[in-house]
CSV table of C-alpha atoms in Angstrom, one decimal:
chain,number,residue,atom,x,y,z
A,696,UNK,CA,90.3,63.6,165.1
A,697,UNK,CA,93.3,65.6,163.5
A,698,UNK,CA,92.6,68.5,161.8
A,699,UNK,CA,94.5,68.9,158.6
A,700,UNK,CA,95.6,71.9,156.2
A,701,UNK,CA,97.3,71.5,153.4
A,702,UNK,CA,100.9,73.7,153.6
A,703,UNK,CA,101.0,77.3,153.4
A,704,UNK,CA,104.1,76.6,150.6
A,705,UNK,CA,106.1,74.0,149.0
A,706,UNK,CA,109.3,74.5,148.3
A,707,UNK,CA,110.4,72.1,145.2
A,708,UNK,CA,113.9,71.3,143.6
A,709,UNK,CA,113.9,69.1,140.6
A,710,UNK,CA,117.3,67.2,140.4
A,711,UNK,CA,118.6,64.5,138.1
A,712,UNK,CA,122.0,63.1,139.3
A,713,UNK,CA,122.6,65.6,141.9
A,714,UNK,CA,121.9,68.6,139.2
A,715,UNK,CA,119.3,70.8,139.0
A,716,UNK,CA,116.5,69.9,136.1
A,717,UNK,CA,115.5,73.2,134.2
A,718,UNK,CA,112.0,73.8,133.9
A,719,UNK,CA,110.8,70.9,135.4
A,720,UNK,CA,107.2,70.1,136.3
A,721,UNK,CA,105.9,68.2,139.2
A,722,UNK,CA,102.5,66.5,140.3
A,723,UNK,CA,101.1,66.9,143.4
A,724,UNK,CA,98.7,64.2,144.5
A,725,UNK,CA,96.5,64.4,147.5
A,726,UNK,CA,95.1,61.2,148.5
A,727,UNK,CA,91.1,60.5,149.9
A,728,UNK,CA,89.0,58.4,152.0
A,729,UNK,CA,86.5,58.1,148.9
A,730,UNK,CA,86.4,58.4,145.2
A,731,UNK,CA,89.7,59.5,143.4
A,732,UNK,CA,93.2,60.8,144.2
A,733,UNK,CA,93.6,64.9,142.9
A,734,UNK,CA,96.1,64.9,140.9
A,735,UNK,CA,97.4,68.2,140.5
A,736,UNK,CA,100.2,69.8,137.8
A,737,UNK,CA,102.5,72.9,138.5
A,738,UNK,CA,105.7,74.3,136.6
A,739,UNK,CA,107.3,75.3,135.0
A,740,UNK,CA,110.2,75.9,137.6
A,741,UNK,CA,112.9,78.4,137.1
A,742,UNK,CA,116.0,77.1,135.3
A,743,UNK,CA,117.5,75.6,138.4
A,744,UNK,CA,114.5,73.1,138.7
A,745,UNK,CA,113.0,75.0,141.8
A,746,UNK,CA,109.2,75.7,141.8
A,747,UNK,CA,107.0,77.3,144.6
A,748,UNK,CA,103.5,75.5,144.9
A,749,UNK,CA,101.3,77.9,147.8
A,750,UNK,CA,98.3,76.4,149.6
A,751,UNK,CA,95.7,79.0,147.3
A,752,UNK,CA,98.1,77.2,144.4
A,753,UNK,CA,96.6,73.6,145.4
A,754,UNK,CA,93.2,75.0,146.2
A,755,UNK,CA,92.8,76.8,143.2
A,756,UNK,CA,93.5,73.3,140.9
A,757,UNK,CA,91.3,71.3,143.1
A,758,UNK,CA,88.6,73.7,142.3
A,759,UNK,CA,89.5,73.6,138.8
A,760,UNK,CA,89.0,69.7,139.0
A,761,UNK,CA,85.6,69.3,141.2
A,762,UNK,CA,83.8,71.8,138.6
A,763,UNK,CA,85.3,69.9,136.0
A,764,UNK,CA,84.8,66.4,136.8
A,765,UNK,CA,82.2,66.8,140.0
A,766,UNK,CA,80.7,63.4,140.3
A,767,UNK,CA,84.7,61.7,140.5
A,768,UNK,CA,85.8,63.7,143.4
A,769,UNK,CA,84.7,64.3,147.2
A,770,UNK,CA,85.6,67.4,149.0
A,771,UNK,CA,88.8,67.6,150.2
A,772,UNK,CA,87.7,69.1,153.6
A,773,UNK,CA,86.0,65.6,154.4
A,774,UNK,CA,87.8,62.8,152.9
A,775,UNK,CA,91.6,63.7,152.3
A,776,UNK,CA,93.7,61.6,154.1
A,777,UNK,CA,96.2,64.5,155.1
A,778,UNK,CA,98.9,63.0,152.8
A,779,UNK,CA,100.6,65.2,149.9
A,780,UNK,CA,102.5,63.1,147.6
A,781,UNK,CA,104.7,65.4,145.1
A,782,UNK,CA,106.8,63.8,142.3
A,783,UNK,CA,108.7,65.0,139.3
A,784,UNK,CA,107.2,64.6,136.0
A,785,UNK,CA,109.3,62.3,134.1
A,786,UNK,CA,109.0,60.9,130.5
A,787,UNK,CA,105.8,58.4,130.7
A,788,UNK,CA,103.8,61.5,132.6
A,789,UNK,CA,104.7,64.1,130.2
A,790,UNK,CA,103.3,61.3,127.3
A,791,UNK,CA,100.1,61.2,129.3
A,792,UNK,CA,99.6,64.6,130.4
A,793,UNK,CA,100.1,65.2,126.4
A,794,UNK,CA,97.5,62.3,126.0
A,795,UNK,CA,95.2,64.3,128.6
A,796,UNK,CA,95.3,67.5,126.8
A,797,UNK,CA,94.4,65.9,123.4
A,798,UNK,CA,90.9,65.0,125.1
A,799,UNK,CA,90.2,67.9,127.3
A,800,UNK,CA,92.5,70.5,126.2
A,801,UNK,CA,89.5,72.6,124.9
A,802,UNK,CA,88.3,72.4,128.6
A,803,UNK,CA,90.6,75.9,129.5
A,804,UNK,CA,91.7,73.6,132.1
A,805,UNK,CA,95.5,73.6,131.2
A,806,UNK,CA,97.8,76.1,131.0
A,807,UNK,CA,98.4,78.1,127.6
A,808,UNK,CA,100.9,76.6,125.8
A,809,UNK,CA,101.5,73.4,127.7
A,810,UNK,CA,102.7,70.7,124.9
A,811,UNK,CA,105.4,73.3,123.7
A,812,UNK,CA,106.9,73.9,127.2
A,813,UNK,CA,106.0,69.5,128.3
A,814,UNK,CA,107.6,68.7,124.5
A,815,UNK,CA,110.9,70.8,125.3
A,816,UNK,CA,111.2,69.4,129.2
A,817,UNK,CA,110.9,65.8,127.2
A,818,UNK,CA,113.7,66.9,125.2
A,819,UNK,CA,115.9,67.7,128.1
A,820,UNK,CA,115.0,64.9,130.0
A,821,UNK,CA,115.8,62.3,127.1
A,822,UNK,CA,119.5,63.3,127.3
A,823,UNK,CA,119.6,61.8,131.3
A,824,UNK,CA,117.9,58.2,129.9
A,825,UNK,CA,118.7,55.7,132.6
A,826,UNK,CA,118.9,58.0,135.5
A,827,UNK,CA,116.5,59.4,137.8
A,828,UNK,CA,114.3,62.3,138.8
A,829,UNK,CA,114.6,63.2,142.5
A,830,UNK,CA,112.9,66.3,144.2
A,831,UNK,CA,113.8,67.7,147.5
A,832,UNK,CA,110.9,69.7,149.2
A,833,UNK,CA,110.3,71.6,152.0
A,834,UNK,CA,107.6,73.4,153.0
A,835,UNK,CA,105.5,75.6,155.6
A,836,UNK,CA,102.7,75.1,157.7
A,837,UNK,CA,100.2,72.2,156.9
A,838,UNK,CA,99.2,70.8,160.6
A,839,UNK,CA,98.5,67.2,160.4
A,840,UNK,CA,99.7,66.7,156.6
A,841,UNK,CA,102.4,64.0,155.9
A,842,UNK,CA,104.3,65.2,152.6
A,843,UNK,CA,106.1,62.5,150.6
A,844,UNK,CA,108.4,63.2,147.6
A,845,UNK,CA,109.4,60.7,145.3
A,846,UNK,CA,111.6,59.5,142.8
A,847,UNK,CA,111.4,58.4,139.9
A,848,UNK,CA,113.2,57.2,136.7
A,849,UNK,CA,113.3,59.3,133.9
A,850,UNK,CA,111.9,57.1,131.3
């Protein structure tokens, strides 16, 4: 059997049309064997849509998640399936991750002040309706992990 670590860093640039998408946020899902998907938020990237995700990054949210929501989630270190999907947040997310924080915003498991910064990458975003969201990644270390990026449309 393969052993698999997640990457020591991601290196993430948001596009939209070839163009860099200020800051953007991204989801990072890690698939498993058994019980759910993490999915896992991180941005806001720097005004030319790059954002640096570190392995402590993705262990630290996963944590956040188990303690949270312990009985939905298997431990990583037995049942992920070594792939790390990462996609840009686009329109529909951000009105779901606003959805999200309405019900467990009071958790502390967001970051501070994360409808004002979602609302104003909405804003940006609705000015580029009918394209899509692209991001390019790159990243370090991670034996046995198969990283996917995907698009997707802005709306």
């Amino acid at each position: 059997m393969t052993s698999r670590t997640l990457p020591t860093e991601l290196h993430l640039v948001v596009l939209t049309s070839g163009k860099p998408v200020p800051n953007a946020w991204i989801a990072i899902t890690l698939p498993m064997r058994y019980k759910n998907p993490y999915r896992l938020l991180f941005g806001p990237g720097s005004d030319d849509g790059v954002l640096t995700v570190l392995r402590v990054d993705v262990e630290r949210e996963v944590s956040k998640v188990r303690d949270l929501f312990l009985m939905d989630y298997s431990d990583p270190a037995a049942s992920w399936t070594g792939e790390l999907i990462v996609h840009p947040l686009n329109r529909s997310d951000i009105a779901n991750v606003l959805l999200a924080y309405d019900a467990f915003g009071a958790t502390g498991f967001y970051p501070v002040g994360l409808p004002s910064m979602l609302t104003e990458l909405d804003e940006v975003l609705s000015a580029h309706e009918g394209e899509s969201l692209d991001v390019e990644v790159t990243h370090t270390g991670g034996e046995g992990v198969r990283v996917i990026a995907s698009s997707r449309p802005i709306d």
